[in-house]
Every structure is written in C-alpha cells, then in structure tokens.
Coordinates of C-alpha atoms in Angstrom, one line a residue:
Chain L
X1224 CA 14.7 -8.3 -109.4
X1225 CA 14.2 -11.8 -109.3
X1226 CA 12.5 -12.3 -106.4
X1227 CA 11.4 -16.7 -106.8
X1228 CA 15.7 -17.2 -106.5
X1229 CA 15.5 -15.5 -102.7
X1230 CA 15.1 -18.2 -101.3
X1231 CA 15.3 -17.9 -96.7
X1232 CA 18.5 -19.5 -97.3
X1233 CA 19.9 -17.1 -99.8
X1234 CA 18.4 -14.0 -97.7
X1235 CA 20.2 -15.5 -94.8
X1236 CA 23.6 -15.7 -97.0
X1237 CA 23.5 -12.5 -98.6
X1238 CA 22.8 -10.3 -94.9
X1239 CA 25.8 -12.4 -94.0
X1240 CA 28.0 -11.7 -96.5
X1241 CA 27.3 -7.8 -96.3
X1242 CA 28.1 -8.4 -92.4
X1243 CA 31.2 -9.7 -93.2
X1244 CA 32.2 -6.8 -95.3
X1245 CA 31.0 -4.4 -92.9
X1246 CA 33.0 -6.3 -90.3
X1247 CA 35.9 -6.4 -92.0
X1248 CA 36.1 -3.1 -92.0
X1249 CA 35.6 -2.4 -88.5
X1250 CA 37.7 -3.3 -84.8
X1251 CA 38.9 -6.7 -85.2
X1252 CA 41.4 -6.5 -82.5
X1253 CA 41.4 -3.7 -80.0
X1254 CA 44.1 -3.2 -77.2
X1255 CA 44.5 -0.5 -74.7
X1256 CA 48.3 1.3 -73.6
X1257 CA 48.5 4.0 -71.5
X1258 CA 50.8 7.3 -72.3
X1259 CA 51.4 10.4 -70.5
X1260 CA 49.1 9.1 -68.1
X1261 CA 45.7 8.7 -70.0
X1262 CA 44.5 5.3 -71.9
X1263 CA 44.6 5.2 -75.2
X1264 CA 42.7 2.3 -77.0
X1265 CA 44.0 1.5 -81.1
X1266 CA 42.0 -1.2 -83.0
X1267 CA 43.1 -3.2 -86.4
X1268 CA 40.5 -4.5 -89.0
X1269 CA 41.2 -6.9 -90.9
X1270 CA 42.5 -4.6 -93.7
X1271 CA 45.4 -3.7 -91.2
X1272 CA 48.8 -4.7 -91.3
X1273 CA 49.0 -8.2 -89.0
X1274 CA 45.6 -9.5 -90.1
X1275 CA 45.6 -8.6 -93.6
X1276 CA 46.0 -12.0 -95.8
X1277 CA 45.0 -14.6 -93.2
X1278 CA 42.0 -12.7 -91.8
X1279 CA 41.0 -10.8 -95.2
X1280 CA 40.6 -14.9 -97.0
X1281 CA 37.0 -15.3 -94.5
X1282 CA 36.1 -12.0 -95.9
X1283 CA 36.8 -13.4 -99.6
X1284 CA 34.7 -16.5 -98.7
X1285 CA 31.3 -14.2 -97.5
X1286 CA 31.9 -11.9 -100.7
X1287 CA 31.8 -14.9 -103.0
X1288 CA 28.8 -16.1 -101.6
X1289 CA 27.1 -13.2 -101.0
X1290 CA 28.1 -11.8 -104.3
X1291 CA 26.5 -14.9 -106.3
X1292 CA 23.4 -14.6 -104.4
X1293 CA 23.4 -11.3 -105.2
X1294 CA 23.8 -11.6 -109.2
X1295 CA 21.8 -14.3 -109.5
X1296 CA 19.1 -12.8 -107.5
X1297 CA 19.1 -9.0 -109.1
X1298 CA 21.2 -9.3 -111.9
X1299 CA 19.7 -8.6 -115.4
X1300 CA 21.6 -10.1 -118.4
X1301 CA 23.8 -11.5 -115.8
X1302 CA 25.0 -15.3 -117.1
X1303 CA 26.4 -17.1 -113.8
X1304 CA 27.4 -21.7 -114.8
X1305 CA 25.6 -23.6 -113.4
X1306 CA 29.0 -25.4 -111.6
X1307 CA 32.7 -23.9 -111.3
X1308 CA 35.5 -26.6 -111.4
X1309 CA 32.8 -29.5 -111.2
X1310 CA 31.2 -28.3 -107.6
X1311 CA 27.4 -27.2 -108.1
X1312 CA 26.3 -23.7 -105.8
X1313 CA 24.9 -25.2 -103.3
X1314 CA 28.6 -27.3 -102.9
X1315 CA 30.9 -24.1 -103.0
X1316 CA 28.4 -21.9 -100.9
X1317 CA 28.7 -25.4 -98.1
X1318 CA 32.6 -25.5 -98.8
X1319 CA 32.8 -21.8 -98.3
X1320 CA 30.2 -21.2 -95.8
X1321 CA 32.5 -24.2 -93.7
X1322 CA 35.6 -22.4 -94.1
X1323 CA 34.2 -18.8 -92.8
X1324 CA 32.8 -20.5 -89.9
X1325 CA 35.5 -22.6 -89.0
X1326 CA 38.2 -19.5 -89.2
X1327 CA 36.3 -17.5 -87.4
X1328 CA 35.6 -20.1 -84.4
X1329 CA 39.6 -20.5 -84.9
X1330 CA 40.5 -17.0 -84.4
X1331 CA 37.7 -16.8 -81.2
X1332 CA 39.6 -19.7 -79.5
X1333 CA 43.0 -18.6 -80.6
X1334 CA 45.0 -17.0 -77.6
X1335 CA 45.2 -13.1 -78.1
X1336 CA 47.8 -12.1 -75.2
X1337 CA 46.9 -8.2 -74.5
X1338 CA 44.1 -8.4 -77.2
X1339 CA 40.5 -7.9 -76.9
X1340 CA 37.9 -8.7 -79.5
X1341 CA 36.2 -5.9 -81.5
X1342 CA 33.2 -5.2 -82.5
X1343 CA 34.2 -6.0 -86.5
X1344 CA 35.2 -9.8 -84.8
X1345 CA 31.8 -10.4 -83.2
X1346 CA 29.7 -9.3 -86.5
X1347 CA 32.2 -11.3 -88.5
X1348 CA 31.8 -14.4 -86.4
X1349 CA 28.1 -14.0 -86.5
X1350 CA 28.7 -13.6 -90.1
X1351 CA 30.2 -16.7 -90.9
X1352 CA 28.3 -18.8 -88.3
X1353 CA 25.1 -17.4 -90.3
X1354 CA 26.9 -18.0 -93.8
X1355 CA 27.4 -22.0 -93.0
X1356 CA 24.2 -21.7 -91.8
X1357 CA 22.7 -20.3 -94.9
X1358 CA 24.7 -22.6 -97.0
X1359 CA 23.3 -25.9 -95.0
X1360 CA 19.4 -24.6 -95.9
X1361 CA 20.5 -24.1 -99.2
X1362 CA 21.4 -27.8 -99.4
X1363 CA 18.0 -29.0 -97.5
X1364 CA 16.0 -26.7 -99.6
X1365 CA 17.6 -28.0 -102.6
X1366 CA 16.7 -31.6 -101.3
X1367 CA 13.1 -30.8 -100.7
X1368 CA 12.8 -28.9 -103.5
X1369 CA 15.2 -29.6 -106.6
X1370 CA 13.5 -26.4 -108.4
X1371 CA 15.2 -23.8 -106.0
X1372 CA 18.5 -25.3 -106.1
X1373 CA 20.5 -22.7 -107.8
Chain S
X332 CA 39.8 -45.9 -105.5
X333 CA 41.7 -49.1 -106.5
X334 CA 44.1 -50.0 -103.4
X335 CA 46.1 -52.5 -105.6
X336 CA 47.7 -50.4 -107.8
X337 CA 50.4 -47.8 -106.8
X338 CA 49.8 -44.0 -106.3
X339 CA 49.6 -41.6 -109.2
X340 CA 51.5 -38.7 -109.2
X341 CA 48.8 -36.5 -107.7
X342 CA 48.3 -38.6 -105.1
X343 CA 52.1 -38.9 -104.3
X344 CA 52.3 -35.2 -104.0
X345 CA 49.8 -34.7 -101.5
X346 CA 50.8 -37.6 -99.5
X347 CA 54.1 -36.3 -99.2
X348 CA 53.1 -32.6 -98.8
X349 CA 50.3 -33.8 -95.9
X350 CA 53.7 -35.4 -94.0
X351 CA 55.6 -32.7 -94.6
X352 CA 52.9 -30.4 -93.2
X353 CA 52.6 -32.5 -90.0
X354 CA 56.2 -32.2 -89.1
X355 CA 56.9 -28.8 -90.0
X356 CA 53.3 -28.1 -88.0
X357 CA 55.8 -28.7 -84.7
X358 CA 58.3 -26.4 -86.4
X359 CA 58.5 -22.7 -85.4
X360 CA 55.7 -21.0 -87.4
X361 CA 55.6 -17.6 -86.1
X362 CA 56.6 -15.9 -82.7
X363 CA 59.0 -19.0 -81.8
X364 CA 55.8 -20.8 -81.5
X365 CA 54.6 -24.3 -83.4
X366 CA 51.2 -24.0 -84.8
X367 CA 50.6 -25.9 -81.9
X368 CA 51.4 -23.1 -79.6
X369 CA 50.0 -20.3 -78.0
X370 CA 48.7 -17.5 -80.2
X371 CA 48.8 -19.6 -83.4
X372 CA 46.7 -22.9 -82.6
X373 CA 44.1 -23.5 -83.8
X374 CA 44.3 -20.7 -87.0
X375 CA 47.4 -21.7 -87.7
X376 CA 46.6 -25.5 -87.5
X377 CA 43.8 -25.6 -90.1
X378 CA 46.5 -25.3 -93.0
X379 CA 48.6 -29.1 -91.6
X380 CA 45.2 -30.1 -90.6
X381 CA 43.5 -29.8 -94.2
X382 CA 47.0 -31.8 -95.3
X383 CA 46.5 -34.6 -93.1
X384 CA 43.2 -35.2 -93.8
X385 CA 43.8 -35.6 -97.5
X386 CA 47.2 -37.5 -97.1
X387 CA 45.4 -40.1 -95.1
X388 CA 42.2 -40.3 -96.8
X389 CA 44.5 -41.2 -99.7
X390 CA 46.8 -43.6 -98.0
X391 CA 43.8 -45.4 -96.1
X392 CA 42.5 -46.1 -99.5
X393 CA 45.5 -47.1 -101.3
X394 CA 47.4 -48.7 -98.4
X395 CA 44.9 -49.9 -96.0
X396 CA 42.0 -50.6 -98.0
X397 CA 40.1 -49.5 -95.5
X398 CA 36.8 -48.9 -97.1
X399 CA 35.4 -45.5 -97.1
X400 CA 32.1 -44.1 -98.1
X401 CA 31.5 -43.2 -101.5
X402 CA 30.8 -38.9 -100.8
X403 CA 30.7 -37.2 -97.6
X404 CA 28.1 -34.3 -97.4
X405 CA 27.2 -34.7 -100.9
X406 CA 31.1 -34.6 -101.9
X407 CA 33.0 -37.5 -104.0
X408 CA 35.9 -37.8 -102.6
X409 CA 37.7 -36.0 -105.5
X410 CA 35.8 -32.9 -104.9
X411 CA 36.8 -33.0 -100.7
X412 CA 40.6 -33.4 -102.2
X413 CA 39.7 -30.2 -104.8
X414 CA 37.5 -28.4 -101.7
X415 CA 40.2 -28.7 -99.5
X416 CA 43.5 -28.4 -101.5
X417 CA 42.1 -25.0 -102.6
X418 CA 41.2 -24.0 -99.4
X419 CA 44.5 -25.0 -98.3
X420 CA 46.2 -22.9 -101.4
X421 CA 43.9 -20.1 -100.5
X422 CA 45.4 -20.1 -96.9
X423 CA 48.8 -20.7 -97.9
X424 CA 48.5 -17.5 -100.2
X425 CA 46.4 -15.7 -97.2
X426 CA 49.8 -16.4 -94.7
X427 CA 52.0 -15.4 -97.5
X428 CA 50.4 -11.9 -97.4
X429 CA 50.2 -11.5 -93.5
X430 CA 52.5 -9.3 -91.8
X431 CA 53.7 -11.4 -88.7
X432 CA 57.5 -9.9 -88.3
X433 CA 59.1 -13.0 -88.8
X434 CA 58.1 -15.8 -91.2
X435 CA 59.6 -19.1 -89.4
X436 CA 60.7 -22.2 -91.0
X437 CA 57.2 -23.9 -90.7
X438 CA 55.1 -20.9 -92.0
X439 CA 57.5 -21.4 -95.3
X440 CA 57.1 -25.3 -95.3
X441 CA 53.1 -24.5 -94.7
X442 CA 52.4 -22.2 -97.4
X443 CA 54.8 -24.6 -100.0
X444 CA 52.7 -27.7 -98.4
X445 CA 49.4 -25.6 -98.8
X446 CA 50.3 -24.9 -102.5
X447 CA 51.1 -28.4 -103.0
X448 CA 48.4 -29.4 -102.1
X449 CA 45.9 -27.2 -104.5
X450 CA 48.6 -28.5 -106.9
X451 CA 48.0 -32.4 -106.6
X452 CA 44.3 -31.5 -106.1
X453 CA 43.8 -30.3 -109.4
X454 CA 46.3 -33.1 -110.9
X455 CA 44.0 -35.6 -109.2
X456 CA 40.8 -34.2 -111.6
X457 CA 42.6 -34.6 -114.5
X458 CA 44.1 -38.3 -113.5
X459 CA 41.0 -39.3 -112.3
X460 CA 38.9 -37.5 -115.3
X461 CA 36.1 -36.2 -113.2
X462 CA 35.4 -33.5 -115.8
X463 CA 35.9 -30.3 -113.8
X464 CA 38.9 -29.1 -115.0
X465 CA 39.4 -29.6 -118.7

C-alpha cells in the first residue's frame, strides 16, 4: 500500500465512492400500499427497473473515482496515465464529483408523488455531496502542494 | 475563439443540437410531462440544460463576441465542451436504459441531442487540435 498518495481528499473520495455502491444497492425509493388490510411497504434501488440507467450513471461517477483512488493508492504493478482524453485527475474527479452531486440534489428536489426517500438515497446523496467535496480538496491540495496532485 | 470567422462543423452540431434540446425540453418527456414538469424537473432538465450552456457559450463567442474568460475552474473552454458533452452522452445513454413506460417525443429528441452533443464535443478536439483525442 502506498500510503503518501492517501491524501484527506482521496480518503474522503474513496469512503464515498464505496457509499455510493453500498447505496445503490439499497432503498432508493420506498412506497407503502395496503392489501387485505395490512401495509405492505416495497422499495427499488437503483438496480431496479424505473431507476436503472438514469440513477445507475451517479453510481458509475463514485466507482470511477473511487476506483482510481483505489488503484493508485493499493495497486502494485498497477500503470494508471497521467490524463484521459486531455483532462488531468484532479479535472475528471471535479467533473465527476459535480455530476454525482448535482444528480443527486436533482433527484432530492425532484417531485416523487406517493414516494418516499430510502435509506440507499440518503447515503447516496451524502455520497456524492462528499465525492464533489473530495474532488474540490483534491484540486486545493494539488494547488498548495503540486507533489500530491495525482 | 475567433468571432470573425464562421462555425466549424463541431460547433454547428452542438449549436443546433443545444436548440433542439431547448424546444423539445417543453416537449412531452415522460408521463405527459415536459422536463419542465412535475416528477421530471430538475433530473430530467440537466440533459437540455448541459445543451444550452454549450450552444450559447459557443454562439456568445462566435456571434456576440462577447468576451469570455479563458478557463473556468481550471477548464479551457474545450475541455467544459468535452466535460459536458460527455456527461450529456453519458445521460442520454443512462435515459435510454431507464424503464419509464413510455419514452415521449422529447426523451427521443434528448437522448439524440445528448449524443450529439458528445459527438461535436469530441469533433471540437480534433478541429481545435487540443491533443486529447488523437
């Protein structure tokens, strides 16, 4: 393990990025029906039919980022360039990290008629709030110090 | 970006996508709603909204001359147009999977706009020979 390239920021995006996949995988929406007289309560992740595709590209966005803080941090032998289609890390982790947050914030504010947010919503939005978060220190810790950057 | 000289073909192609993501944005996208309307705004909006953000950063410069600043958050404006065009294409392809019953007329003209978009974004790297995609 290569414990100099964990930087506070990269610690903060990779506990996001597992959050997100957690989250994905848990109640995104919940809603309650009632038959034969009891209430019954189904959820949907973001796997499930209705969310899948729209909902599943945030999770894409915290797995990408997590995932290259992840090889560059612990993996051996593992050769990651320096920039992808002319955008340095610390760009795509901001570009990213913008996008997670900003879908997520969308989906809070979007009206949900008979839904109610899940649990898997709430650690996802914490999720991406923390992974545009992460990706911002990156960026100031890349100013202040141009030796972390990557 | 030189506002004498006409636009290129990347930069026709997301000017016209970005306009025709605006109308079809008051189009019915899903549920017999707009992206405007209730249960689609604002997730549904960030895909026209992305368009006409890089439609008019493109005709302010080449029409208007207004003068804009060279990067914003440490982005040329190339790499917002590449940033944003794929993010767009990423959407459009995320809507394209989603199961919402019945894909309206301005979910289609969305996810063609969002694609278009990625499309003239990449076109504009190679036109402008910023080096990052060879």
């Amino acid at each position: 393990m290569n414990q100099t390239k964990l930087s506070p920021a990269n610690i903060v995006i990779l506990a996001a990025g597992i959050l997100m996949l957690i989250g994905s995988f848990l109640a995104f929406y919940e809603f309650s029906f009632a038959l034969a007289g009891a209430t019954h309560t189904e959820s949907i992740s973001t796997w499930s039919s209705g969310l899948f595709g729209i909902a599943t590209t945030i999770v894409i966005c915290g797995v990408i980022m997590g995932g290259q803080v992840a090889l560059n941090a612990f993996g051996s032998n593992v050769s990651i360039p320096d920039k992808v289609l002319g955008f340095s890390w610390d760009q795509i982790h901001l570009a990213l990290g913008f996008q997670a947050a900003l879908m997520m914030i969308a989906f809070l504010v979007t009206s949900r008629a008979g839904l109610s947010l899940g649990v898997g919503f709430w650690l996802m939005l914490v999720a991406g709030i923390g992974l545009l978060v992460g990706a911002i220190m990156r960026v100031a810790g890349a100013k202040s110090n141009p030796f972390t950057a990557i | 970006m030189d506002g004498k000289t006409q636009p290129t073909t990347s930069e026709l192609i997301i000017m016209i996508a970005g306009a025709v993501m605006l109308v079809a944005s008051f189009l019915d996208f899903r549920f017999n709603a707009s992206t405007w309307g209730s249960g689609n705004f604002p997730i549904a909006t960030l895909l026209p909204l992305y368009g006409v953000i890089m439609a008019a950063q493109i005709a302010l410069a080449k029409f208007a001359n207004v003068s804009l600043p060279d990067q914003v958050a440490g982005f040329t404006w190339e790499q917002v147009h590449l940033a944003l065009g794929l993010l767009a294409g990423l959407m459009a392809v995320g809507w394209l999977l989603t199961d919402v019953g019945d894909k309206q007329i301005g979910l289609w003209l969305e996810m063609l706009g969002g694609v278009a978009l990625a499309v003239g974004a990449v076109m504009m790297q190679r036109e402008r020979h910023t080096g990052a995609i060879r």
